[in-house]
Amino acid sequence: MQEVRTYYYNQGNTVRKETDFVLQPTRTLPTREQREREKREEAIRRQKLTDRRRVAALRKNRLLTGYMIVAVIMTCVMLVGYVALQTNVTTRMNHIASLENELSNVNADNKAAESRIAMTTNLSEIKDKAINELGMVYATSSQIVYYNVDGTDYMSQYQDIP
């Protein structure tokens, strides 16, 4: 049977009205089966939440792993390129050094040849041969033309000088 209680409340100024409220029966404690069912439902809900979180974490881990693999591959490509450039520079430097060594050897050979020629050449013999055999003579003062050239200017020669 329901118990009926009378309550008063204020509406408006200070008017008092009488109201009847029907009280609901008090809540009963859950039975053991209900508690076990709630525990199972809560465990299942937690398991589903854990599974969703695990799937999200796996997806995130795969994405991060992919980024890391790409980063490692790019780093390896850059390192291989760097080593190739270093090897290329070293090879060119060795080639330049060998060419410089060859140039210094050729210059030394040229200087030695010039010295030999200068030692074996007698200018007085050349002068005698030019005058006596070839008929060459010294230039006279009327055949010599002198001109001055400033160091800052230049001259273009269009014809032979008489």
mmCIF file of C-alpha atoms in Angstrom:
data_model
loop_
_atom_site.group_PDB
_atom_site.id
_atom_site.type_symbol
_atom_site.label_atom_id
_atom_site.label_comp_id
_atom_site.label_asym_id
_atom_site.label_seq_id
_atom_site.Cartn_x
_atom_site.Cartn_y
_atom_site.Cartn_z
ATOM 1 C CA MET A 1 0.000 0.000 0.000
ATOM 2 C CA GLN A 2 1.187 3.468 -0.788
ATOM 3 C CA GLU A 3 1.642 5.963 1.898
ATOM 4 C CA VAL A 4 0.214 9.415 1.350
ATOM 5 C CA ARG A 5 1.821 12.411 2.979
ATOM 6 C CA THR A 6 0.637 15.952 2.976
ATOM 7 C CA TYR A 7 3.088 18.732 2.151
ATOM 8 C CA TYR A 8 2.657 22.440 2.085
ATOM 9 C CA TYR A 9 4.349 24.826 -0.254
ATOM 10 C CA ASN A 10 4.262 28.531 -0.909
ATOM 11 C CA GLN A 11 2.928 29.841 -4.173
ATOM 12 C CA GLY A 12 2.751 33.554 -4.732
ATOM 13 C CA ASN A 13 2.805 35.672 -1.619
ATOM 14 C CA THR A 14 2.285 33.748 1.538
ATOM 15 C CA VAL A 15 -0.634 31.664 0.471
ATOM 16 C CA ARG A 16 -0.491 28.145 1.785
ATOM 17 C CA LYS A 17 -1.945 25.314 -0.229
ATOM 18 C CA GLU A 18 -2.219 21.736 0.691
ATOM 19 C CA THR A 19 -0.790 19.186 -1.745
ATOM 20 C CA ASP A 20 -0.681 15.441 -1.624
ATOM 21 C CA PHE A 21 2.481 13.680 -2.788
ATOM 22 C CA VAL A 22 2.574 9.998 -3.410
ATOM 23 C CA LEU A 23 5.833 8.539 -2.202
ATOM 24 C CA GLN A 24 7.444 5.881 -4.251
ATOM 25 C CA PRO A 25 8.577 2.802 -2.472
ATOM 26 C CA THR A 26 12.174 2.935 -1.453
ATOM 27 C CA ARG A 27 14.716 1.318 -3.695
ATOM 28 C CA THR A 28 15.586 -2.230 -2.904
ATOM 29 C CA LEU A 29 19.138 -3.529 -2.923
ATOM 30 C CA PRO A 30 20.160 -5.372 -6.071
ATOM 31 C CA THR A 31 20.277 -9.114 -5.937
ATOM 32 C CA ARG A 32 23.466 -11.075 -6.327
ATOM 33 C CA GLU A 33 22.549 -12.059 -9.913
ATOM 34 C CA GLN A 34 21.982 -8.402 -10.791
ATOM 35 C CA ARG A 35 25.339 -7.411 -9.268
ATOM 36 C CA GLU A 36 27.118 -10.201 -11.152
ATOM 37 C CA ARG A 37 25.382 -9.237 -14.414
ATOM 38 C CA GLU A 38 26.381 -5.585 -13.892
ATOM 39 C CA LYS A 39 29.962 -6.641 -13.184
ATOM 40 C CA ARG A 40 30.041 -8.731 -16.376
ATOM 41 C CA GLU A 41 28.542 -5.888 -18.419
ATOM 42 C CA GLU A 42 31.078 -3.458 -16.918
ATOM 43 C CA ALA A 43 33.933 -5.900 -17.682
ATOM 44 C CA ILE A 44 32.708 -6.293 -21.265
ATOM 45 C CA ARG A 45 32.409 -2.497 -21.645
ATOM 46 C CA ARG A 46 35.915 -2.016 -20.270
ATOM 47 C CA GLN A 47 37.257 -4.765 -22.542
ATOM 48 C CA LYS A 48 35.673 -3.088 -25.597
ATOM 49 C CA LEU A 49 37.157 0.257 -24.556
ATOM 50 C CA THR A 50 40.557 -1.361 -24.038
ATOM 51 C CA ASP A 51 40.308 -3.070 -27.440
ATOM 52 C CA ARG A 52 39.439 0.246 -29.125
ATOM 53 C CA ARG A 53 42.366 1.935 -27.433
ATOM 54 C CA ARG A 54 44.676 -0.930 -28.415
ATOM 55 C CA VAL A 55 43.570 -0.731 -32.069
ATOM 56 C CA ALA A 56 44.100 3.049 -32.052
ATOM 57 C CA ALA A 57 47.542 2.603 -30.482
ATOM 58 C CA LEU A 58 48.469 -0.040 -33.093
ATOM 59 C CA ARG A 59 47.353 2.284 -35.891
ATOM 60 C CA LYS A 60 49.399 5.105 -34.371
ATOM 61 C CA ASN A 61 52.418 2.820 -33.918
ATOM 62 C CA ARG A 62 52.219 1.686 -37.550
ATOM 63 C CA LEU A 63 52.114 5.295 -38.707
ATOM 64 C CA LEU A 64 55.077 6.242 -36.524
ATOM 65 C CA THR A 65 56.971 3.157 -37.683
ATOM 66 C CA GLY A 66 56.337 4.148 -41.290
ATOM 67 C CA TYR A 67 57.654 7.663 -40.620
ATOM 68 C CA MET A 68 60.732 6.254 -38.927
ATOM 69 C CA ILE A 69 61.425 3.876 -41.827
ATOM 70 C CA VAL A 70 61.125 6.746 -44.331
ATOM 71 C CA ALA A 71 63.444 8.894 -42.171
ATOM 72 C CA VAL A 72 66.028 6.108 -41.911
ATOM 73 C CA ILE A 73 65.916 5.456 -45.671
ATOM 74 C CA MET A 74 66.309 9.174 -46.435
ATOM 75 C CA THR A 75 69.229 9.401 -43.999
ATOM 76 C CA CYS A 76 70.908 6.401 -45.633
ATOM 77 C CA VAL A 77 70.437 7.916 -49.109
ATOM 78 C CA MET A 78 71.920 11.199 -47.917
ATOM 79 C CA LEU A 79 74.887 9.424 -46.338
ATOM 80 C CA VAL A 80 75.550 7.402 -49.486
ATOM 81 C CA GLY A 81 75.366 10.599 -51.538
ATOM 82 C CA TYR A 82 77.749 12.327 -49.148
ATOM 83 C CA VAL A 83 80.238 9.459 -49.325
ATOM 84 C CA ALA A 84 79.985 9.469 -53.136
ATOM 85 C CA LEU A 85 80.683 13.210 -53.214
ATOM 86 C CA GLN A 86 83.639 12.813 -50.865
ATOM 87 C CA THR A 87 85.031 10.031 -53.048
ATOM 88 C CA ASN A 88 84.555 12.179 -56.157
ATOM 89 C CA VAL A 89 86.353 15.130 -54.521
ATOM 90 C CA THR A 90 89.222 12.911 -53.356
ATOM 91 C CA THR A 91 89.591 11.390 -56.840
ATOM 92 C CA ARG A 92 89.644 14.821 -58.466
ATOM 93 C CA MET A 93 92.161 16.131 -55.941
ATOM 94 C CA ASN A 94 94.450 13.170 -56.674
ATOM 95 C CA HIS A 95 94.064 13.782 -60.426
ATOM 96 C CA ILE A 96 94.881 17.488 -59.979
ATOM 97 C CA ALA A 97 97.941 16.599 -57.893
ATOM 98 C CA SER A 98 99.183 14.207 -60.579
ATOM 99 C CA LEU A 99 98.650 16.863 -63.290
ATOM 100 C CA GLU A 100 100.524 19.446 -61.202
ATOM 101 C CA ASN A 101 103.364 16.980 -60.719
ATOM 102 C CA GLU A 102 103.454 16.333 -64.469
ATOM 103 C CA LEU A 103 103.448 20.101 -65.152
ATOM 104 C CA SER A 104 106.344 20.692 -62.779
ATOM 105 C CA ASN A 105 108.273 17.857 -64.486
ATOM 106 C CA VAL A 106 107.626 19.365 -67.931
ATOM 107 C CA ASN A 107 108.687 22.832 -66.692
ATOM 108 C CA ALA A 108 111.873 21.357 -65.245
ATOM 109 C CA ASP A 109 112.561 19.562 -68.553
ATOM 110 C CA ASN A 110 111.977 22.833 -70.461
ATOM 111 C CA LYS A 111 114.353 24.761 -68.211
ATOM 112 C CA ALA A 112 116.964 22.046 -68.587
ATOM 113 C CA ALA A 113 116.564 22.112 -72.385
ATOM 114 C CA GLU A 114 116.839 25.910 -72.413
ATOM 115 C CA SER A 115 120.013 25.689 -70.334
ATOM 116 C CA ARG A 116 121.485 23.091 -72.695
ATOM 117 C CA ILE A 117 120.629 25.212 -75.721
ATOM 118 C CA ALA A 118 122.036 28.332 -74.088
ATOM 119 C CA MET A 119 125.233 26.445 -73.226
ATOM 120 C CA THR A 120 125.700 24.975 -76.687
ATOM 121 C CA THR A 121 124.804 28.124 -78.592
ATOM 122 C CA ASN A 122 127.588 30.537 -79.372
ATOM 123 C CA LEU A 123 126.160 33.943 -80.321
ATOM 124 C CA SER A 124 129.327 35.067 -82.081
ATOM 125 C CA GLU A 125 129.121 32.074 -84.439
ATOM 126 C CA ILE A 126 125.485 32.919 -85.227
ATOM 127 C CA LYS A 127 126.455 36.561 -85.941
ATOM 128 C CA ASP A 128 129.293 35.538 -88.252
ATOM 129 C CA LYS A 129 127.107 33.077 -90.122
ATOM 130 C CA ALA A 130 124.292 35.637 -90.519
ATOM 131 C CA ILE A 131 126.619 38.356 -91.831
ATOM 132 C CA ASN A 132 128.953 36.229 -93.965
ATOM 133 C CA GLU A 133 126.741 33.467 -95.331
ATOM 134 C CA LEU A 134 123.268 35.010 -95.333
ATOM 135 C CA GLY A 135 124.270 38.579 -96.171
ATOM 136 C CA MET A 136 122.527 40.224 -93.254
ATOM 137 C CA VAL A 137 123.623 43.712 -92.177
ATOM 138 C CA TYR A 138 122.992 45.939 -89.189
ATOM 139 C CA ALA A 139 120.170 48.465 -89.482
ATOM 140 C CA THR A 140 121.152 52.064 -90.104
ATOM 141 C CA SER A 141 119.883 54.919 -87.966
ATOM 142 C CA SER A 142 117.462 55.997 -90.732
ATOM 143 C CA GLN A 143 115.796 52.564 -90.642
ATOM 144 C CA ILE A 144 115.119 52.641 -86.884
ATOM 145 C CA VAL A 145 111.801 54.188 -85.746
ATOM 146 C CA TYR A 146 111.242 54.907 -82.073
ATOM 147 C CA TYR A 147 107.853 55.441 -80.398
ATOM 148 C CA ASN A 148 106.631 55.701 -76.800
ATOM 149 C CA VAL A 149 103.751 53.696 -75.365
ATOM 150 C CA ASP A 150 102.172 54.546 -72.019
ATOM 151 C CA GLY A 151 101.638 51.640 -69.687
ATOM 152 C CA THR A 152 97.934 52.452 -69.392
ATOM 153 C CA ASP A 153 97.304 52.679 -73.132
ATOM 154 C CA TYR A 154 97.272 49.987 -75.702
ATOM 155 C CA MET A 155 97.980 49.960 -79.386
ATOM 156 C CA SER A 156 96.418 48.021 -82.220
ATOM 157 C CA GLN A 157 98.685 47.332 -85.175
ATOM 158 C CA TYR A 158 96.849 47.196 -88.511
ATOM 159 C CA GLN A 159 99.912 47.062 -90.812
ATOM 160 C CA ASP A 160 103.568 46.195 -90.613
ATOM 161 C CA ILE A 161 105.750 49.052 -89.416
ATOM 162 C CA PRO A 162 108.058 50.206 -92.331
#
